[in-house]
PDB file of C-alpha atoms in Angstrom:
ATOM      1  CA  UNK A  20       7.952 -10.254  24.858  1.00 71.00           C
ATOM      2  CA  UNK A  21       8.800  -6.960  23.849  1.00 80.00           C
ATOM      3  CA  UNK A  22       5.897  -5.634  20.677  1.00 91.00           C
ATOM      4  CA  UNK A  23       8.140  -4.593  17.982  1.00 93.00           C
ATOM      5  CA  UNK A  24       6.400  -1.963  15.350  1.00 95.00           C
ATOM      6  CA  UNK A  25       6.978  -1.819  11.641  1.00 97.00           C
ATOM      7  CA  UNK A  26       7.769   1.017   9.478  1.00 97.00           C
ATOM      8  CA  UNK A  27       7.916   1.611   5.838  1.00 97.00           C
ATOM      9  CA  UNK A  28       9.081   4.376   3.741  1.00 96.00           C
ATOM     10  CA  UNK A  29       9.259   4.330   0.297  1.00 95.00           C
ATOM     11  CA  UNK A  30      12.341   5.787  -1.966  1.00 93.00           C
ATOM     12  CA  UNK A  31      10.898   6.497  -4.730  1.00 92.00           C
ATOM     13  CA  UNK A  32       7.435   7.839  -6.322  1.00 92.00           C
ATOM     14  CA  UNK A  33       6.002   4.535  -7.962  1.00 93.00           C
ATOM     15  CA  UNK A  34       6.323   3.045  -4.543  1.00 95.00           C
ATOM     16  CA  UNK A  35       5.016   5.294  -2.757  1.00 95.00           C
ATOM     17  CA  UNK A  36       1.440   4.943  -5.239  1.00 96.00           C
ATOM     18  CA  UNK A  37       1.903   1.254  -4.885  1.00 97.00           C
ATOM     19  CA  UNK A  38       2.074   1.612  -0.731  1.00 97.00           C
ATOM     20  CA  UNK A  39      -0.979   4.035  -0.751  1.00 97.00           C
ATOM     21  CA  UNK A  40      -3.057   2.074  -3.506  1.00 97.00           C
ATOM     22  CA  UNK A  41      -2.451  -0.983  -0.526  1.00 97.00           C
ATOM     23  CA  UNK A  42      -3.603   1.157   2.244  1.00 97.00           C
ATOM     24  CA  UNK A  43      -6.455   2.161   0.555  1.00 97.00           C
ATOM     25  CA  UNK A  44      -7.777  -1.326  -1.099  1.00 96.00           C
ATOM     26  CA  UNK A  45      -7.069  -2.733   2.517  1.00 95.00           C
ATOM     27  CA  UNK A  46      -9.181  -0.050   4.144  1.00 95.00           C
ATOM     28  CA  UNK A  47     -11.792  -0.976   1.623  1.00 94.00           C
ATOM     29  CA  UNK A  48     -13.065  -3.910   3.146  1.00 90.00           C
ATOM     30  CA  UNK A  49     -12.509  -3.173   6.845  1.00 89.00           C
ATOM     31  CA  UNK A  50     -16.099  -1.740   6.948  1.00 86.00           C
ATOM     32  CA  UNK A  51     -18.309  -4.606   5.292  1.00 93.00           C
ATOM     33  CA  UNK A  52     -20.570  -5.502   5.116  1.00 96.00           C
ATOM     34  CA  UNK A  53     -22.357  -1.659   4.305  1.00 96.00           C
ATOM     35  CA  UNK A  54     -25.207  -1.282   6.686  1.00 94.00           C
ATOM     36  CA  UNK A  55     -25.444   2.549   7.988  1.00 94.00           C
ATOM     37  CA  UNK A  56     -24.203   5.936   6.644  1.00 93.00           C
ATOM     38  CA  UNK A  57     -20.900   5.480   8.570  1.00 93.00           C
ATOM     39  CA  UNK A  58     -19.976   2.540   6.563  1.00 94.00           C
ATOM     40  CA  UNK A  59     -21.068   4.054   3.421  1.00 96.00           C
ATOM     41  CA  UNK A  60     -18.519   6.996   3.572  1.00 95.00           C
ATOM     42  CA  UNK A  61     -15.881   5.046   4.691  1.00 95.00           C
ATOM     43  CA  UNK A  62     -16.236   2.645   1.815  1.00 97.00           C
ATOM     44  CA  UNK A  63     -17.079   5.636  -0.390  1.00 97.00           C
ATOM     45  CA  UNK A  64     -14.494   8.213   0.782  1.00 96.00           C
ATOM     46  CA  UNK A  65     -11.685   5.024  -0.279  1.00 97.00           C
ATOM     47  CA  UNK A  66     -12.884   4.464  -3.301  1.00 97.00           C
ATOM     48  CA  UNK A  67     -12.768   8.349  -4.265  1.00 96.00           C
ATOM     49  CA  UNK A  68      -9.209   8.330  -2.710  1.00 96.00           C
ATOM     50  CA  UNK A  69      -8.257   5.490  -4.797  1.00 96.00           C
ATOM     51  CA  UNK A  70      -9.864   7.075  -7.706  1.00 96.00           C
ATOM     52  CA  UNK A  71      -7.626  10.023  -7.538  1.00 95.00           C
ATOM     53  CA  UNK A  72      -4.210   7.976  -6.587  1.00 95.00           C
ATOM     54  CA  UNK A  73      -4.982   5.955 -10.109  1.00 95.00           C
ATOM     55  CA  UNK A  74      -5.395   9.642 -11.798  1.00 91.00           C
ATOM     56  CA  UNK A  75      -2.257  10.766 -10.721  1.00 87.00           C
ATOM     57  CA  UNK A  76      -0.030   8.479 -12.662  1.00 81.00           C
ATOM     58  CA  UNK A  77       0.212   5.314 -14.821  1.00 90.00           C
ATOM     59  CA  UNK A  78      -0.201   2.646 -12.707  1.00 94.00           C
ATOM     60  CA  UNK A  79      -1.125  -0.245 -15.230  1.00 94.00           C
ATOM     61  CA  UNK A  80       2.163   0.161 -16.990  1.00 94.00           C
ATOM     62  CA  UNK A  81       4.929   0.959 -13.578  1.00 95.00           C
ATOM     63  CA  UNK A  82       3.045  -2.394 -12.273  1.00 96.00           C
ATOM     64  CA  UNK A  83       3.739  -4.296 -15.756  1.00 96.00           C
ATOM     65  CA  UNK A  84       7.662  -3.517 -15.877  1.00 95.00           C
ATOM     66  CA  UNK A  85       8.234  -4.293 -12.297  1.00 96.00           C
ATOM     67  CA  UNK A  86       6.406  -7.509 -12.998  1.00 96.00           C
ATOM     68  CA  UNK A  87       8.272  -8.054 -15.902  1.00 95.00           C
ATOM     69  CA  UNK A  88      11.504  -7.399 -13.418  1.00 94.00           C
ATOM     70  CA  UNK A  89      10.884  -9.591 -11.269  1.00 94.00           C
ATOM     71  CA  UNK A  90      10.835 -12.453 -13.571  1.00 93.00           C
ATOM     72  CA  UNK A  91      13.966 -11.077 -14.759  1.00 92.00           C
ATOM     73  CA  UNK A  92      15.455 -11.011 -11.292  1.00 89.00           C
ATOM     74  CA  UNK A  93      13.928 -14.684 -10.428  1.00 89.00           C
ATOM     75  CA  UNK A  94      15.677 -15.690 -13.781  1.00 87.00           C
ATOM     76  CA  UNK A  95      19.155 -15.240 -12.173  1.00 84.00           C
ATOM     77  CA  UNK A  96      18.802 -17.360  -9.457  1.00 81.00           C
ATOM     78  CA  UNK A  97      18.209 -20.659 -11.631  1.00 78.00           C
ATOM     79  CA  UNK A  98      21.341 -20.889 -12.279  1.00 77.00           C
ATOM     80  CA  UNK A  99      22.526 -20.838  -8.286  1.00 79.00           C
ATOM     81  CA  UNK A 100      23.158 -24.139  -6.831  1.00 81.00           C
ATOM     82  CA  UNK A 101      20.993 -25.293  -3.769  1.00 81.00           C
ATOM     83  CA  UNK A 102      18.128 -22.942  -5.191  1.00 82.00           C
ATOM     84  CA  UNK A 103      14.453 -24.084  -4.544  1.00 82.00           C
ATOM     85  CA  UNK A 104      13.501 -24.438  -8.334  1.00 85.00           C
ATOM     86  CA  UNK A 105      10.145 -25.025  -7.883  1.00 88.00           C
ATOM     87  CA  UNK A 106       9.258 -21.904  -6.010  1.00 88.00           C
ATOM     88  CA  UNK A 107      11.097 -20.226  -8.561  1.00 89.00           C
ATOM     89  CA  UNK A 108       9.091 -21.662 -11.352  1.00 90.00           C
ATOM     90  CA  UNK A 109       5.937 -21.189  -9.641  1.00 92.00           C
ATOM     91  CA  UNK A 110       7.003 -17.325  -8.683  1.00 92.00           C
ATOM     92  CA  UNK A 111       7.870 -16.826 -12.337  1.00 92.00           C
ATOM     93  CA  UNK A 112       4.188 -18.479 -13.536  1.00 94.00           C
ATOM     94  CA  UNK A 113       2.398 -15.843 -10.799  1.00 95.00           C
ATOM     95  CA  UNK A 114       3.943 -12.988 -11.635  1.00 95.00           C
ATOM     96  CA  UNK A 115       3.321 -14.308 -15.660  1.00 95.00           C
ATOM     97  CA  UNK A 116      -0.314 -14.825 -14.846  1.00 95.00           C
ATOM     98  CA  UNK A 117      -0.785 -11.397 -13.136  1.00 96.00           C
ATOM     99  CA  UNK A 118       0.630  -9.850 -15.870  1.00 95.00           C
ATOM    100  CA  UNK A 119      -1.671 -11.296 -18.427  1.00 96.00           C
ATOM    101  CA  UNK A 120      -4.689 -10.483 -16.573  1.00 95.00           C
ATOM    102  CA  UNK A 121      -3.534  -6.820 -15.749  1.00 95.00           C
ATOM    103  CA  UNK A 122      -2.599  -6.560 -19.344  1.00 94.00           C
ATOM    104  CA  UNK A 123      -6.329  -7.359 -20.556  1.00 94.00           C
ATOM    105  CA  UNK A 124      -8.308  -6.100 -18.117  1.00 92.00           C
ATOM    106  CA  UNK A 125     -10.232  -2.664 -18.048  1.00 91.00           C
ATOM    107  CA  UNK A 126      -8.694   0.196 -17.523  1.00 92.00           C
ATOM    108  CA  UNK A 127      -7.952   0.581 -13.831  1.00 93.00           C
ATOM    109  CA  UNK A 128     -11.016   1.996 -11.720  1.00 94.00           C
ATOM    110  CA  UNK A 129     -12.991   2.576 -15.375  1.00 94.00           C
ATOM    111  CA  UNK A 130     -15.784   0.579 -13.308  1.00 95.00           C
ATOM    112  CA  UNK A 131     -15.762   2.683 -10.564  1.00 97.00           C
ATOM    113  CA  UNK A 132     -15.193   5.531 -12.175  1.00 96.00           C
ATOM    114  CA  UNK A 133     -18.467   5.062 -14.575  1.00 96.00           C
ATOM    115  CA  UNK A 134     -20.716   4.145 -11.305  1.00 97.00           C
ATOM    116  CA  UNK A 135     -23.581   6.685 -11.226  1.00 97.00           C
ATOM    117  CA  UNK A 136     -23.774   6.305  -6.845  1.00 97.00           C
ATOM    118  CA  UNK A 137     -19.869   6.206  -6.599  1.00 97.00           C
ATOM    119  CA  UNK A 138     -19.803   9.816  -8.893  1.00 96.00           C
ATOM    120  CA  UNK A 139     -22.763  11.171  -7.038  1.00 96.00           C
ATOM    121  CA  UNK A 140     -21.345  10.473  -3.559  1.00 96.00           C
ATOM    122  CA  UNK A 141     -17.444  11.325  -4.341  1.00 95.00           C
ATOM    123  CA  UNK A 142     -19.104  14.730  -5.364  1.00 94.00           C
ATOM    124  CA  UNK A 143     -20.300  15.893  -2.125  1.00 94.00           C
ATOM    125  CA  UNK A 144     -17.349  14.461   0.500  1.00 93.00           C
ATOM    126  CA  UNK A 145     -15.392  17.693   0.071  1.00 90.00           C
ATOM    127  CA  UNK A 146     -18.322  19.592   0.949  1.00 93.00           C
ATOM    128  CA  UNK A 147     -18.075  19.403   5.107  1.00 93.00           C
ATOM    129  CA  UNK A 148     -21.228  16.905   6.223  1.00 91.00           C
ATOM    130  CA  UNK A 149     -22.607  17.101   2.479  1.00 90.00           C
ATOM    131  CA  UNK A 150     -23.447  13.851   2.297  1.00 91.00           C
ATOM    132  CA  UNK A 151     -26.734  14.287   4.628  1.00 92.00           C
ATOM    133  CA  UNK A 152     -30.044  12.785   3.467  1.00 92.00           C
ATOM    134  CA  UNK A 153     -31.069  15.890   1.725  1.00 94.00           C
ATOM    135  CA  UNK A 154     -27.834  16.202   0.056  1.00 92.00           C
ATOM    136  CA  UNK A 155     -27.927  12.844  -1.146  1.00 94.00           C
ATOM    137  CA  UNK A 156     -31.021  11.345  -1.295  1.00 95.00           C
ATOM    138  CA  UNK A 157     -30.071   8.664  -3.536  1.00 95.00           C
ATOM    139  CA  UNK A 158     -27.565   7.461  -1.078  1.00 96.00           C
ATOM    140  CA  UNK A 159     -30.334   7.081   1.452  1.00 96.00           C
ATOM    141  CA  UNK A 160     -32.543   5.211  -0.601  1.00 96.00           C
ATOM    142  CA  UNK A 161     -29.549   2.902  -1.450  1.00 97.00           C
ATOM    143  CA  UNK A 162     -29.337   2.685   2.598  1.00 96.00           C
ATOM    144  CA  UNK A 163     -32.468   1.698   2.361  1.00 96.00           C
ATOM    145  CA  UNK A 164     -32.561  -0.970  -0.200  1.00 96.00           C
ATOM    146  CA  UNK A 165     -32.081  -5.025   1.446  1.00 96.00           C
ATOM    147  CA  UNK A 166     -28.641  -5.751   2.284  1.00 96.00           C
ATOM    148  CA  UNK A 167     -28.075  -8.584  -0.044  1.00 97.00           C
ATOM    149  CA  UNK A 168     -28.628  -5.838  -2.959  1.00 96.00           C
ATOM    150  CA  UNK A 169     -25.990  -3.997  -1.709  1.00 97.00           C
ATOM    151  CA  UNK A 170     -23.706  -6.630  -1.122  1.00 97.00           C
ATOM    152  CA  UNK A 171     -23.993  -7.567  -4.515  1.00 97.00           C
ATOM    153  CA  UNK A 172     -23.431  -4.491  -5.581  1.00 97.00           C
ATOM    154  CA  UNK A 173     -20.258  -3.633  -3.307  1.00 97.00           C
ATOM    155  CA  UNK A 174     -18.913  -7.383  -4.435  1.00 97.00           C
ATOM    156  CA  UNK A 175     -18.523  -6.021  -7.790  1.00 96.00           C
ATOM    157  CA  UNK A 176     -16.852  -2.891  -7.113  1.00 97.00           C
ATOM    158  CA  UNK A 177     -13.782  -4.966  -5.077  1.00 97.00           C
ATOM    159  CA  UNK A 178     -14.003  -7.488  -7.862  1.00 96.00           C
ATOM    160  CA  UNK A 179     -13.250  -4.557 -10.276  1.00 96.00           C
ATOM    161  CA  UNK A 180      -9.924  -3.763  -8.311  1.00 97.00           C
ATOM    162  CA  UNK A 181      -9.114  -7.756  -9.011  1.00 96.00           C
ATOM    163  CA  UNK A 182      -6.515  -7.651 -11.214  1.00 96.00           C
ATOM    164  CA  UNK A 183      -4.703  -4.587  -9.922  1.00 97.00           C
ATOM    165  CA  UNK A 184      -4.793  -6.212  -6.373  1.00 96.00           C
ATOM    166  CA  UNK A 185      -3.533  -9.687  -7.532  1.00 95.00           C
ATOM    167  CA  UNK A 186      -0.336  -7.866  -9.174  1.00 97.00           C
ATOM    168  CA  UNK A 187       0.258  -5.803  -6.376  1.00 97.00           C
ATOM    169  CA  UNK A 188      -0.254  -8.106  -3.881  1.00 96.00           C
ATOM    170  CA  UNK A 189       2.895  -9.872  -5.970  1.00 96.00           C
ATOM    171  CA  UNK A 190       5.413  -7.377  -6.702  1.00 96.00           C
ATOM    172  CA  UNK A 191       5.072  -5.905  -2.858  1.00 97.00           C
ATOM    173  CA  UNK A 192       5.482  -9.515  -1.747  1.00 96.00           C
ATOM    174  CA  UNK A 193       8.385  -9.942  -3.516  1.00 95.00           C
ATOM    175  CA  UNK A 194      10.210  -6.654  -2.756  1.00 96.00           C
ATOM    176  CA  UNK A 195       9.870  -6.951   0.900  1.00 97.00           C
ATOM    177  CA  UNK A 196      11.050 -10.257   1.536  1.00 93.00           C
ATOM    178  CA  UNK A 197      13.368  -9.423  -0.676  1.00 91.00           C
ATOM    179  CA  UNK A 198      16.446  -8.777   1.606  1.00 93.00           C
ATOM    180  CA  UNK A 199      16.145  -9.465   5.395  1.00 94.00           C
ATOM    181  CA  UNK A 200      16.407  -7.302   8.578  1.00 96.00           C
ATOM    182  CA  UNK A 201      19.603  -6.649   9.963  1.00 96.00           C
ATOM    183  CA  UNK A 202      20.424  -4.956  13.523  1.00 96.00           C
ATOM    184  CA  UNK A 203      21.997  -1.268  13.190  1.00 96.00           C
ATOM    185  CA  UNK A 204      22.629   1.554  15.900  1.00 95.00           C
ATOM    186  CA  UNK A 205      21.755   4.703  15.550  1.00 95.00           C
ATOM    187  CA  UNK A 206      23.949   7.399  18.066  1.00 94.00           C
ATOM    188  CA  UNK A 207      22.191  10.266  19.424  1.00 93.00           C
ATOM    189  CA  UNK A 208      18.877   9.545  17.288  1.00 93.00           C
ATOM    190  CA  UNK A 209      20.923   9.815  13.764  1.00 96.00           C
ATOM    191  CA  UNK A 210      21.617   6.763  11.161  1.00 96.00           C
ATOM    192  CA  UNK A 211      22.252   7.272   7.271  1.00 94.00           C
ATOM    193  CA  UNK A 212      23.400   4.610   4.892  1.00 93.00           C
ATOM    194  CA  UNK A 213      23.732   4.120   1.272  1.00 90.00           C
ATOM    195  CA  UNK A 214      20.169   2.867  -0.310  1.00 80.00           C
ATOM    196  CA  UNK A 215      21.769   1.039  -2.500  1.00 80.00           C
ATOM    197  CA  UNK A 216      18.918   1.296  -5.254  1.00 83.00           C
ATOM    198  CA  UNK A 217      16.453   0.073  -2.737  1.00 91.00           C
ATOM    199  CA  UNK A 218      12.414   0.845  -3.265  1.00 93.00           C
ATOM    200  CA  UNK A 219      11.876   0.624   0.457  1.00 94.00           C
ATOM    201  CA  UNK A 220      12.834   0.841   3.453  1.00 95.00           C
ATOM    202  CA  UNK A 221      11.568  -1.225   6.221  1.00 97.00           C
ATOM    203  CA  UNK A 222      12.573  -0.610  10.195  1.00 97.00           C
ATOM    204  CA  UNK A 223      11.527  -2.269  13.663  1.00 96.00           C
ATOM    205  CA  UNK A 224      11.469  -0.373  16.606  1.00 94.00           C
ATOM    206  CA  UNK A 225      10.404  -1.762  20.463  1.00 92.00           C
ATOM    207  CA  UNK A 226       6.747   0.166  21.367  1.00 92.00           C
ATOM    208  CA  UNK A 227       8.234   0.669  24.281  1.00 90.00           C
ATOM    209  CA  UNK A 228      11.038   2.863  23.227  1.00 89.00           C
ATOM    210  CA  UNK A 229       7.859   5.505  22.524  1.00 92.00           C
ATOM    211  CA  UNK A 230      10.240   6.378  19.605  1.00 94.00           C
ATOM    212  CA  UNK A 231       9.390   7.241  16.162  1.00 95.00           C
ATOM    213  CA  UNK A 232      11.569   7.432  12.664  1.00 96.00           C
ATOM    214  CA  UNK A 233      11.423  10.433  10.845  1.00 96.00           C
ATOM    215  CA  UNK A 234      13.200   8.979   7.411  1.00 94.00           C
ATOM    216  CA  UNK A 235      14.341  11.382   4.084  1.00 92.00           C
ATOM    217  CA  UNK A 236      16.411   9.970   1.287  1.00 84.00           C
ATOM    218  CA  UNK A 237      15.792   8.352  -2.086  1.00 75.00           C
ATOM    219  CA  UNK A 238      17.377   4.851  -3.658  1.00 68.00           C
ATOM    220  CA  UNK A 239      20.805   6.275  -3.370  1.00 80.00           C
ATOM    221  CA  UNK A 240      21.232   7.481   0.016  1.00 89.00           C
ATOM    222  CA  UNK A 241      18.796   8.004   3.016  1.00 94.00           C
ATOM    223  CA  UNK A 242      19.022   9.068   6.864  1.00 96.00           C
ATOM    224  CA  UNK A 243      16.501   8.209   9.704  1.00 96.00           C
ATOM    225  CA  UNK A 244      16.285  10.353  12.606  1.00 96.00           C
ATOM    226  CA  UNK A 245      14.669   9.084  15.478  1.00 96.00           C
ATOM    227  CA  UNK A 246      12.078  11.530  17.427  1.00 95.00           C
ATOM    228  CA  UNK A 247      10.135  11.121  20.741  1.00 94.00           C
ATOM    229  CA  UNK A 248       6.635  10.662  20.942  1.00 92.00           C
ATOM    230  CA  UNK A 249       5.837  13.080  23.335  1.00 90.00           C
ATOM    231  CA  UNK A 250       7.974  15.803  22.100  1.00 86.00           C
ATOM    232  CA  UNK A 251       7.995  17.793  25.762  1.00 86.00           C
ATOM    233  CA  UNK A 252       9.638  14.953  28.013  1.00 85.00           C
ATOM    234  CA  UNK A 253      10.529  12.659  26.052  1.00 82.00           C
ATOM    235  CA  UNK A 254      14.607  11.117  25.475  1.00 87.00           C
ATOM    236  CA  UNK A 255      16.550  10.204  22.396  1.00 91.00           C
ATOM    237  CA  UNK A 256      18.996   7.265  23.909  1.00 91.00           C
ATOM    238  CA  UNK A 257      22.681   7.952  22.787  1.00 93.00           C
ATOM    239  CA  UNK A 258      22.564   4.821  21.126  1.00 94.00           C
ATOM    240  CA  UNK A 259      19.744   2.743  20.070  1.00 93.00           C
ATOM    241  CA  UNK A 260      19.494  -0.312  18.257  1.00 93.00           C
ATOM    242  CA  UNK A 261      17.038  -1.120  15.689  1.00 95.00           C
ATOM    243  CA  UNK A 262      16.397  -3.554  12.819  1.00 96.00           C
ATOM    244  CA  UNK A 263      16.087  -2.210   9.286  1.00 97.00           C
ATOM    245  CA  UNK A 264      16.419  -4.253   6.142  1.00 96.00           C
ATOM    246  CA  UNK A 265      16.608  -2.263   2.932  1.00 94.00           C
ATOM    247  CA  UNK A 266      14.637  -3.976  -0.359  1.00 93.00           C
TER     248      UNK A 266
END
């Protein structure tokens, strides 16, 4: 059995905050539950990433209208014969449900953003080790405190992210299963298609190929050029086939 890896590139910017925003909440809870300094500024160097990714644009609203699309999009296909209506209708009620609850919740991150600890720490991770002890002694003492007090704590702060995650979790859902993977070749490590609108791209490669994609483009057009690991010895096959599916 040959281990296939996945790739995905985005084509254009709100997926690209939508990808990252998934990284990061996934990363989130990889380190729980918080029990030493090395757990803390993982947790804590996410949630300042996260902090600055919702900064950078408006999230709330790009989530809303694709939400909003995909109903639209769902709506087409209850007219096609042969068509699963109950998935569609209970698609359509998610993505109706996840908009409500984006719609009146918080502003995204406000509670994390207001957290005295979370401002205190996100403060001193640029600095290079300044979150010792003596740089932040409130951190330590927060070390310090009994584990269930943290967890309670650090349960709130992911419950914050709630209604952002549900909606995401959605629309990402929906736009990568969205069309399915088909087999292409590429000759002498070069492919380029039309995007045909797509958001993303998404490509399967064999592990043992050692091969990487190197992918430019935007919903219109795109080209992948396929690069060796080891970039000394290593060989680009003439032709190479590989499974991409554009959504």
């Amino acid at each position: 059995m040959h281990t296939q890896v996945l790739f995905e590139h985005p084509l254009n910017e709100k997926m690209r905050t939508w990808l990252r925003i998934e990284f990061l909440t996934q990363q989130l809870s990889v380190n729980l539950p918080i029990a030493d300094h090395a757990d803390a500024l993982h947790f804590f160097r996410n949630i300042g990433d996260l902090l600055d990714v919702f900064e950078r644009g408006e999230v709330r609203t790009e989530l809303l209208k694709e939400l909003e699309r995909q109903q639209r999009k769902l709506q087409a296909w209850v007219e096609v014969p042969g068509v699963d209506q109950n998935r569609i209708d209970s698609l359509r009620q998610q993505l109706k449900n996840a908009g409500s609850i984006l719609i009146s919740a918080p502003r995204i991150g406000q509670t994390l953003r207001e957290d005295r600890l979370i401002g205190l720490v996100r403060q001193r991770l640029s600095i290079p080790g300044g979150c010792c002890s003596f740089d932040l002694p409130t951190l330590h003492i927060w070390l310090h405190s009994s584990q269930a007090q943290r967890d309670e704590q650090v349960g709130r702060w992911i419950a914050s992210l709630e209604p952002l995650n549900q909606a995401l979790t959605l629309v990402l859902d929906l736009i990568r299963n969205s069309a399915p993977f088909r087999k292409q070749t590429s000759l002498n490590g070069f492919y380029q298609d039309n995007g045909e609108d797509a958001d993303l791209l998404r490509l399967q490669l064999p592990l043992d190929s050692q091969l990487y994609p190197q992918i430019s483009g935007h919903k219109s057009r795109f080209a992948i050029r396929f690069m060796p690991l080891d970039s000394e010895n290593g060989q680009v096959p003439e032709r190479l086939d590989f499974d991409l599916a554009c959504c």
